[in-house]
Amino acid sequence: MIASNFYELFRKAAFHFDPELVHNAALFFLANFPQTMAQLFGRAIDDPQFITQSADGKLNWRFPIGVAAGLDKDAVALDYFDAIGFGAVEVGTVTPLPQVGNDRPRIFRHPGEQSLRNSMGFPSEGMEAVYQRVAKYNGRAALGVNIGKNKNTPIPEAFNDYLLLYKKFAPVADYIVVNLSSPNTQGLRKLQSGEYLDNLLKSLAGHKDREKTPIFIKISPDLSLEEVDHIAQRVLDFALEGIIATNTTIDHSYKIGGMSGKYLYEKSKIIRHHLLAKYGGESKMAIIGAGGFSSFADCVEFWKEGGKFIQLYTSFIYQGPPLIAAIAKELRGLKFGN
């Protein structure tokens, strides 16, 4: 209760300022005072029954809730997210070369819908800087690295960026996420289909045979189910581990950016439900749920459909660390497939 009150006071004050300014300031404190921040704002209880494993045994989280990419793009606060009990921390999106991303302002709050809209455009300190941090990480939370192409890399050559990043991070990551679905990098979503998709997955699959680090494809919620099926089939064809469903949506009335949070939940849920029903069997692929989860009830619905792994982003901004603590408290005693 005390931690919840602390976070509510912080959020009310913080929401008077620019979202990106607040985000960067928060990361500074989380990076430099991880244990203090964990004690102040709360953490999840630790329980062996929370350990969650994919059917193929390649993905192991100590807790079925992880941090989605975007919260810690440059891997500066890994120790904090580990300290508060997340099952996994996914950093990125990381690009090969440093880049500043799109012009500011590029994060917009929609508090009435408990949602965010961003047009970040993959701001990144670059592969080398992020690698130096993740290579030193030794926490209990699984480490995911979300990778993307540089803005100036032509789409036909994008597979080279992804392959370079996979080769760099595969030795130090527990899993790699191939981001093909951000709406904020021009042309990126073209990589979700046709020859572009095949060339990319073929190049990654060839190297995965050597590195063995699991690969997940992060997809858009704005795809048709036929398009989702095509990607899922190619994931199976190239023996990749699974799909993250989903990224942000451009199905809104604003001029720019992708929406996340509660606004996204129902749209993203359609994709997740379809994937779990058709491809989520023991012999097929792992589906990581992302997009609008904001309560224990949302998580339970996903678990009952056969999902196991969930990622939080926007709800963590609105509700803070008390959310993961509350989910852990309610999860204790609940039986679901591990």
Tab-separated table of C-alpha atoms in Angstrom:
chain	number	residue	atom	x	y	z
A	1	MET	CA	0.000	0.000	0.000
A	2	ILE	CA	2.829	2.399	0.886
A	3	ALA	CA	4.635	1.642	-2.378
A	4	SER	CA	1.413	2.170	-4.306
A	5	ASN	CA	0.883	5.540	-2.649
A	6	PHE	CA	4.457	6.586	-3.405
A	7	TYR	CA	4.037	5.750	-7.066
A	8	GLU	CA	0.689	7.526	-7.313
A	9	LEU	CA	2.257	10.706	-5.921
A	10	PHE	CA	5.159	10.391	-8.341
A	11	ARG	CA	2.867	9.793	-11.321
A	12	LYS	CA	0.630	12.772	-10.555
A	13	ALA	CA	3.644	15.067	-10.376
A	14	ALA	CA	5.412	13.531	-13.367
A	15	PHE	CA	2.397	13.824	-15.659
A	16	HIS	CA	2.743	17.610	-15.528
A	17	PHE	CA	5.961	17.349	-17.542
A	18	ASP	CA	7.020	16.178	-20.994
A	19	PRO	CA	6.733	12.371	-21.180
A	20	GLU	CA	10.164	11.755	-22.666
A	21	LEU	CA	11.838	14.094	-20.173
A	22	VAL	CA	10.188	12.204	-17.311
A	23	HIS	CA	11.093	8.844	-18.822
A	24	ASN	CA	14.757	9.754	-19.135
A	25	ALA	CA	14.893	11.223	-15.635
A	26	ALA	CA	13.273	8.101	-14.200
A	27	LEU	CA	15.773	5.868	-16.000
A	28	PHE	CA	18.622	7.882	-14.479
A	29	PHE	CA	17.427	7.128	-10.953
A	30	LEU	CA	16.539	3.512	-11.741
A	31	ALA	CA	19.981	2.974	-13.257
A	32	ASN	CA	21.936	4.588	-10.444
A	33	PHE	CA	19.857	3.543	-7.432
A	34	PRO	CA	18.209	0.239	-8.430
A	35	GLN	CA	17.812	-1.287	-4.970
A	36	THR	CA	16.635	1.958	-3.369
A	37	MET	CA	14.043	2.479	-6.094
A	38	ALA	CA	12.893	-1.130	-5.751
A	39	GLN	CA	12.395	-0.703	-2.015
A	40	LEU	CA	10.632	2.627	-2.434
A	41	PHE	CA	8.136	1.655	-5.138
A	42	GLY	CA	7.719	-2.044	-4.412
A	43	ARG	CA	8.655	-5.369	-5.933
A	44	ALA	CA	7.050	-8.719	-6.699
A	45	ILE	CA	7.222	-11.618	-4.291
A	46	ASP	CA	9.505	-14.452	-5.381
A	47	ASP	CA	8.038	-17.940	-5.606
A	48	PRO	CA	9.340	-21.082	-7.367
A	49	GLN	CA	5.816	-21.831	-8.630
A	50	PHE	CA	6.074	-18.746	-10.852
A	51	ILE	CA	8.823	-20.266	-13.014
A	52	THR	CA	7.532	-20.473	-16.587
A	53	GLN	CA	9.025	-22.460	-19.449
A	54	SER	CA	8.165	-22.748	-23.122
A	55	ALA	CA	7.190	-26.140	-24.517
A	56	ASP	CA	10.560	-26.556	-26.222
A	57	GLY	CA	12.419	-25.575	-23.053
A	58	LYS	CA	14.271	-22.730	-24.769
A	59	LEU	CA	12.554	-19.891	-22.920
A	60	ASN	CA	12.702	-19.830	-19.128
A	61	TRP	CA	11.354	-16.969	-17.020
A	62	ARG	CA	11.295	-16.917	-13.225
A	63	PHE	CA	7.956	-15.049	-13.450
A	64	PRO	CA	5.543	-15.030	-16.412
A	65	ILE	CA	5.549	-11.225	-16.702
A	66	GLY	CA	8.378	-9.395	-18.467
A	67	VAL	CA	9.346	-5.886	-19.507
A	68	ALA	CA	8.501	-5.070	-23.124
A	69	ALA	CA	11.003	-3.360	-25.385
A	70	GLY	CA	10.923	0.414	-25.207
A	71	LEU	CA	11.070	0.937	-21.462
A	72	ASP	CA	14.839	0.490	-21.357
A	73	LYS	CA	16.005	1.010	-24.922
A	74	ASP	CA	19.716	1.245	-24.154
A	75	ALA	CA	19.929	-1.272	-21.288
A	76	VAL	CA	20.790	1.274	-18.604
A	77	ALA	CA	18.443	-0.001	-15.867
A	78	LEU	CA	18.687	-3.790	-16.138
A	79	ASP	CA	19.518	-4.213	-12.456
A	80	TYR	CA	16.390	-2.319	-11.409
A	81	PHE	CA	13.963	-4.306	-13.543
A	82	ASP	CA	15.621	-7.485	-12.323
A	83	ALA	CA	15.389	-6.311	-8.703
A	84	ILE	CA	11.625	-5.768	-8.764
A	85	GLY	CA	10.940	-9.300	-9.930
A	86	PHE	CA	10.219	-9.235	-13.647
A	87	GLY	CA	10.668	-12.576	-15.368
A	88	ALA	CA	12.445	-11.036	-18.334
A	89	VAL	CA	13.790	-7.677	-19.446
A	90	GLU	CA	13.733	-6.906	-23.147
A	91	VAL	CA	15.994	-4.020	-24.121
A	92	GLY	CA	15.902	-2.062	-27.357
A	93	THR	CA	15.029	-1.579	-30.040
A	94	VAL	CA	18.799	-1.586	-30.703
A	95	THR	CA	20.182	-0.484	-34.084
A	96	PRO	CA	23.644	-1.226	-35.507
A	97	LEU	CA	24.755	2.421	-35.508
A	98	PRO	CA	23.706	5.145	-33.059
A	99	GLN	CA	20.771	7.238	-34.229
A	100	VAL	CA	18.627	9.963	-32.673
A	101	GLY	CA	15.248	8.801	-33.952
A	102	ASN	CA	12.425	11.088	-35.004
A	103	ASP	CA	11.886	14.703	-34.014
A	104	ARG	CA	10.443	15.608	-30.618
A	105	PRO	CA	7.854	15.675	-29.216
A	106	ARG	CA	7.429	11.983	-29.921
A	107	ILE	CA	5.683	10.565	-26.856
A	108	PHE	CA	2.106	11.579	-26.070
A	109	ARG	CA	-0.046	10.580	-23.098
A	110	HIS	CA	-3.730	9.682	-23.397
A	111	PRO	CA	-4.625	9.312	-19.706
A	112	GLY	CA	-8.359	8.961	-20.306
A	113	GLU	CA	-7.609	5.698	-22.100
A	114	GLN	CA	-4.546	4.797	-20.012
A	115	SER	CA	-2.657	4.762	-23.285
A	116	LEU	CA	0.432	6.242	-24.890
A	117	ARG	CA	1.232	7.224	-28.442
A	118	ASN	CA	4.813	7.294	-29.639
A	119	SER	CA	6.657	8.152	-32.833
A	120	MET	CA	10.147	7.461	-31.508
A	121	GLY	CA	11.744	6.002	-34.639
A	122	PHE	CA	14.265	3.692	-32.941
A	123	PRO	CA	16.443	6.179	-31.026
A	124	SER	CA	19.429	4.089	-29.984
A	125	GLU	CA	22.916	4.505	-28.595
A	126	GLY	CA	23.848	1.774	-31.033
A	127	MET	CA	24.953	-1.820	-30.937
A	128	GLU	CA	28.367	-1.354	-29.337
A	129	ALA	CA	27.194	0.799	-26.425
A	130	VAL	CA	24.283	-1.497	-25.591
A	131	TYR	CA	26.452	-4.597	-25.910
A	132	GLN	CA	28.879	-3.267	-23.296
A	133	ARG	CA	26.003	-3.104	-20.796
A	134	VAL	CA	24.207	-6.348	-21.523
A	135	ALA	CA	27.466	-8.313	-21.554
A	136	LYS	CA	27.933	-7.373	-17.882
A	137	TYR	CA	24.391	-8.294	-16.824
A	138	ASN	CA	24.113	-11.271	-14.480
A	139	GLY	CA	20.614	-10.941	-13.034
A	140	ARG	CA	17.947	-13.625	-12.692
A	141	ALA	CA	15.498	-12.084	-15.149
A	142	ALA	CA	15.918	-13.470	-18.665
A	143	LEU	CA	17.524	-11.010	-21.071
A	144	GLY	CA	15.884	-10.247	-24.397
A	145	VAL	CA	17.359	-7.954	-27.036
A	146	ASN	CA	14.985	-6.327	-29.515
A	147	ILE	CA	16.738	-5.454	-32.783
A	148	GLY	CA	15.915	-3.176	-35.704
A	149	LYS	CA	17.439	-1.638	-38.793
A	150	ASN	CA	18.971	1.820	-38.983
A	151	LYS	CA	16.775	4.501	-40.513
A	152	ASN	CA	19.110	4.995	-43.483
A	153	THR	CA	19.423	1.304	-44.341
A	154	PRO	CA	17.379	0.589	-47.503
A	155	ILE	CA	14.641	-1.992	-47.019
A	156	PRO	CA	16.176	-4.480	-49.509
A	157	GLU	CA	19.381	-4.424	-47.434
A	158	ALA	CA	17.724	-4.520	-44.006
A	159	PHE	CA	18.497	-8.196	-43.487
A	160	ASN	CA	22.181	-7.248	-43.172
A	161	ASP	CA	21.424	-5.020	-40.164
A	162	TYR	CA	19.394	-7.732	-38.458
A	163	LEU	CA	22.005	-10.410	-39.092
A	164	LEU	CA	24.777	-8.172	-37.763
A	165	LEU	CA	22.772	-7.498	-34.603
A	166	TYR	CA	21.849	-11.139	-34.087
A	167	LYS	CA	25.470	-12.233	-34.380
A	168	LYS	CA	26.490	-9.535	-31.885
A	169	PHE	CA	23.893	-10.212	-29.200
A	170	ALA	CA	23.152	-13.930	-29.539
A	171	PRO	CA	26.097	-14.947	-27.316
A	172	VAL	CA	24.898	-12.773	-24.410
A	173	ALA	CA	21.085	-12.782	-24.746
A	174	ASP	CA	18.519	-15.377	-23.688
A	175	TYR	CA	16.408	-14.525	-26.728
A	176	ILE	CA	16.414	-12.103	-29.658
A	177	VAL	CA	13.368	-10.213	-30.946
A	178	VAL	CA	13.249	-9.126	-34.579
A	179	ASN	CA	11.220	-5.929	-34.731
A	180	LEU	CA	9.531	-5.700	-38.131
A	181	SER	CA	6.432	-3.895	-36.958
A	182	SER	CA	7.206	-0.459	-35.560
A	183	PRO	CA	5.085	2.080	-37.438
A	184	ASN	CA	7.644	4.835	-36.842
A	185	THR	CA	10.442	3.763	-39.206
A	186	GLN	CA	9.470	4.405	-42.808
A	187	GLY	CA	8.902	1.218	-44.774
A	188	LEU	CA	9.767	-1.125	-41.905
A	189	ARG	CA	6.463	-2.999	-41.972
A	190	LYS	CA	7.202	-4.087	-45.545
A	191	LEU	CA	9.577	-6.599	-43.946
A	192	GLN	CA	6.568	-8.533	-42.622
A	193	SER	CA	5.707	-9.956	-46.035
A	194	GLY	CA	6.907	-11.413	-49.302
A	195	GLU	CA	10.490	-11.712	-50.424
A	196	TYR	CA	11.714	-9.266	-47.793
A	197	LEU	CA	10.436	-11.499	-44.996
A	198	ASP	CA	11.801	-14.673	-46.558
A	199	ASN	CA	15.263	-13.213	-47.143
A	200	LEU	CA	15.445	-11.922	-43.598
A	201	LEU	CA	14.273	-15.110	-41.910
A	202	LYS	CA	16.482	-17.263	-44.117
A	203	SER	CA	19.584	-15.287	-43.186
A	204	LEU	CA	18.761	-15.378	-39.472
A	205	ALA	CA	17.817	-19.057	-39.456
A	206	GLY	CA	21.113	-19.978	-41.068
A	207	HIS	CA	23.078	-18.299	-38.325
A	208	LYS	CA	20.755	-19.507	-35.545
A	209	ASP	CA	21.852	-23.049	-36.314
A	210	ARG	CA	25.243	-22.005	-34.941
A	211	GLU	CA	24.308	-19.656	-32.102
A	212	LYS	CA	21.168	-21.491	-30.879
A	213	THR	CA	19.764	-18.305	-29.296
A	214	PRO	CA	15.945	-18.265	-29.732
A	215	ILE	CA	14.452	-15.816	-32.221
A	216	PHE	CA	11.012	-14.213	-31.935
A	217	ILE	CA	9.311	-12.027	-34.547
A	218	LYS	CA	7.373	-9.016	-33.236
A	219	ILE	CA	4.340	-8.341	-35.409
A	220	SER	CA	1.853	-5.545	-35.976
A	221	PRO	CA	-1.735	-5.581	-34.674
A	222	ASP	CA	-2.805	-3.968	-37.941
A	223	LEU	CA	-2.237	-7.122	-40.003
A	224	SER	CA	-5.100	-9.175	-41.381
A	225	LEU	CA	-5.398	-12.695	-39.994
A	226	GLU	CA	-4.296	-13.995	-43.387
A	227	GLU	CA	-1.125	-11.931	-43.095
A	228	VAL	CA	-0.611	-13.201	-39.552
A	229	ASP	CA	-0.953	-16.769	-40.819
A	230	HIS	CA	1.663	-16.137	-43.488
A	231	ILE	CA	4.190	-14.872	-40.937
A	232	ALA	CA	3.410	-17.700	-38.523
A	233	GLN	CA	3.915	-20.288	-41.238
A	234	ARG	CA	7.262	-18.783	-42.186
A	235	VAL	CA	8.304	-18.808	-38.522
A	236	LEU	CA	7.547	-22.533	-38.502
A	237	ASP	CA	9.213	-23.117	-41.870
A	238	PHE	CA	12.449	-21.549	-40.672
A	239	ALA	CA	12.251	-23.243	-37.246
A	240	LEU	CA	12.185	-20.010	-35.260
A	241	GLU	CA	10.851	-20.066	-31.716
A	242	GLY	CA	7.816	-17.827	-31.841
A	243	ILE	CA	6.002	-14.535	-32.193
A	244	ILE	CA	5.456	-11.505	-29.971
A	245	ALA	CA	1.921	-10.215	-30.448
A	246	THR	CA	1.817	-7.291	-30.775
A	247	ASN	CA	3.463	-3.934	-31.411
A	248	THR	CA	1.580	-0.607	-31.389
A	249	THR	CA	-1.313	0.247	-33.708
A	250	ILE	CA	-1.730	3.037	-36.249
A	251	ASP	CA	-5.502	2.480	-36.257
A	252	HIS	CA	-6.337	5.823	-34.646
A	253	SER	CA	-7.350	9.354	-35.617
A	254	TYR	CA	-4.068	11.102	-34.783
A	255	LYS	CA	-1.559	12.144	-37.430
A	256	ILE	CA	1.480	10.251	-36.195
A	257	GLY	CA	2.647	7.460	-33.940
A	258	GLY	CA	1.579	4.081	-32.684
A	259	MET	CA	-0.875	3.649	-29.818
A	260	SER	CA	-0.188	1.355	-26.871
A	261	GLY	CA	-1.993	0.638	-23.628
A	262	LYS	CA	-5.682	-0.032	-23.087
A	263	TYR	CA	-6.532	1.500	-26.469
A	264	LEU	CA	-4.580	-1.324	-28.091
A	265	TYR	CA	-5.771	-4.221	-25.954
A	266	GLU	CA	-8.821	-5.494	-27.853
A	267	LYS	CA	-7.181	-5.179	-31.261
A	268	SER	CA	-4.053	-6.960	-30.092
A	269	LYS	CA	-6.105	-9.639	-28.334
A	270	ILE	CA	-7.679	-10.700	-31.642
A	271	ILE	CA	-4.213	-11.470	-33.024
A	272	ARG	CA	-3.140	-13.296	-29.862
A	273	HIS	CA	-6.305	-15.374	-29.713
A	274	HIS	CA	-5.881	-16.413	-33.336
A	275	LEU	CA	-2.239	-17.363	-32.877
A	276	LEU	CA	-2.828	-19.322	-29.682
A	277	ALA	CA	-5.759	-21.216	-31.171
A	278	LYS	CA	-3.988	-22.119	-34.393
A	279	TYR	CA	-0.282	-22.262	-33.590
A	280	GLY	CA	0.131	-22.392	-29.847
A	281	GLY	CA	0.288	-26.158	-29.483
A	282	GLU	CA	3.094	-27.997	-27.759
A	283	SER	CA	4.833	-28.854	-31.038
A	284	LYS	CA	4.506	-25.463	-32.677
A	285	MET	CA	5.611	-22.085	-31.338
A	286	ALA	CA	5.656	-19.865	-28.274
A	287	ILE	CA	3.425	-16.795	-28.296
A	288	ILE	CA	4.525	-13.898	-26.089
A	289	GLY	CA	1.625	-11.582	-25.341
A	290	ALA	CA	2.208	-7.824	-25.499
A	291	GLY	CA	-0.155	-4.954	-26.092
A	292	GLY	CA	-2.538	-3.476	-23.560
A	293	PHE	CA	-2.261	-5.866	-20.618
A	294	SER	CA	-3.180	-3.770	-17.590
A	295	SER	CA	-4.643	-6.104	-14.961
A	296	PHE	CA	-4.435	-9.563	-13.472
A	297	ALA	CA	-7.711	-10.407	-15.233
A	298	ASP	CA	-6.135	-9.604	-18.618
A	299	CYS	CA	-3.271	-11.956	-17.800
A	300	VAL	CA	-5.557	-14.766	-16.656
A	301	GLU	CA	-7.547	-14.576	-19.893
A	302	PHE	CA	-4.336	-15.023	-21.887
A	303	TRP	CA	-3.148	-17.898	-19.703
A	304	LYS	CA	-6.483	-19.699	-19.992
A	305	GLU	CA	-6.163	-19.569	-23.785
A	306	GLY	CA	-2.824	-21.355	-23.544
A	307	GLY	CA	-0.427	-18.421	-23.440
A	308	LYS	CA	2.373	-18.309	-20.914
A	309	PHE	CA	4.563	-15.215	-21.330
A	310	ILE	CA	3.319	-11.618	-21.055
A	311	GLN	CA	5.085	-8.277	-21.451
A	312	LEU	CA	4.130	-4.934	-19.914
A	313	TYR	CA	4.921	-1.432	-21.065
A	314	THR	CA	2.226	1.249	-20.913
A	315	SER	CA	0.436	-0.163	-17.869
A	316	PHE	CA	3.768	-0.043	-16.044
A	317	ILE	CA	3.934	3.693	-16.802
A	318	TYR	CA	0.417	4.302	-15.489
A	319	GLN	CA	0.422	1.903	-12.532
A	320	GLY	CA	4.106	1.469	-11.774
A	321	PRO	CA	5.869	-1.326	-9.882
A	322	PRO	CA	2.819	-1.915	-7.647
A	323	LEU	CA	1.186	-3.527	-10.706
A	324	ILE	CA	3.711	-6.346	-10.930
A	325	ALA	CA	3.582	-6.793	-7.150
A	326	ALA	CA	-0.218	-7.059	-7.287
A	327	ILE	CA	-0.112	-9.582	-10.145
A	328	ALA	CA	2.393	-11.717	-8.236
A	329	LYS	CA	0.237	-11.618	-5.120
A	330	GLU	CA	-2.872	-12.727	-7.023
A	331	LEU	CA	-0.963	-15.296	-9.035
A	332	ARG	CA	0.259	-17.140	-5.970
A	333	GLY	CA	-1.928	-20.191	-5.637
A	334	LEU	CA	-3.402	-19.900	-9.114
A	335	LYS	CA	-2.677	-23.014	-11.137
A	336	PHE	CA	-1.778	-22.672	-14.784
A	337	GLY	CA	0.330	-24.721	-17.132
A	338	ASN	CA	4.049	-24.410	-16.688
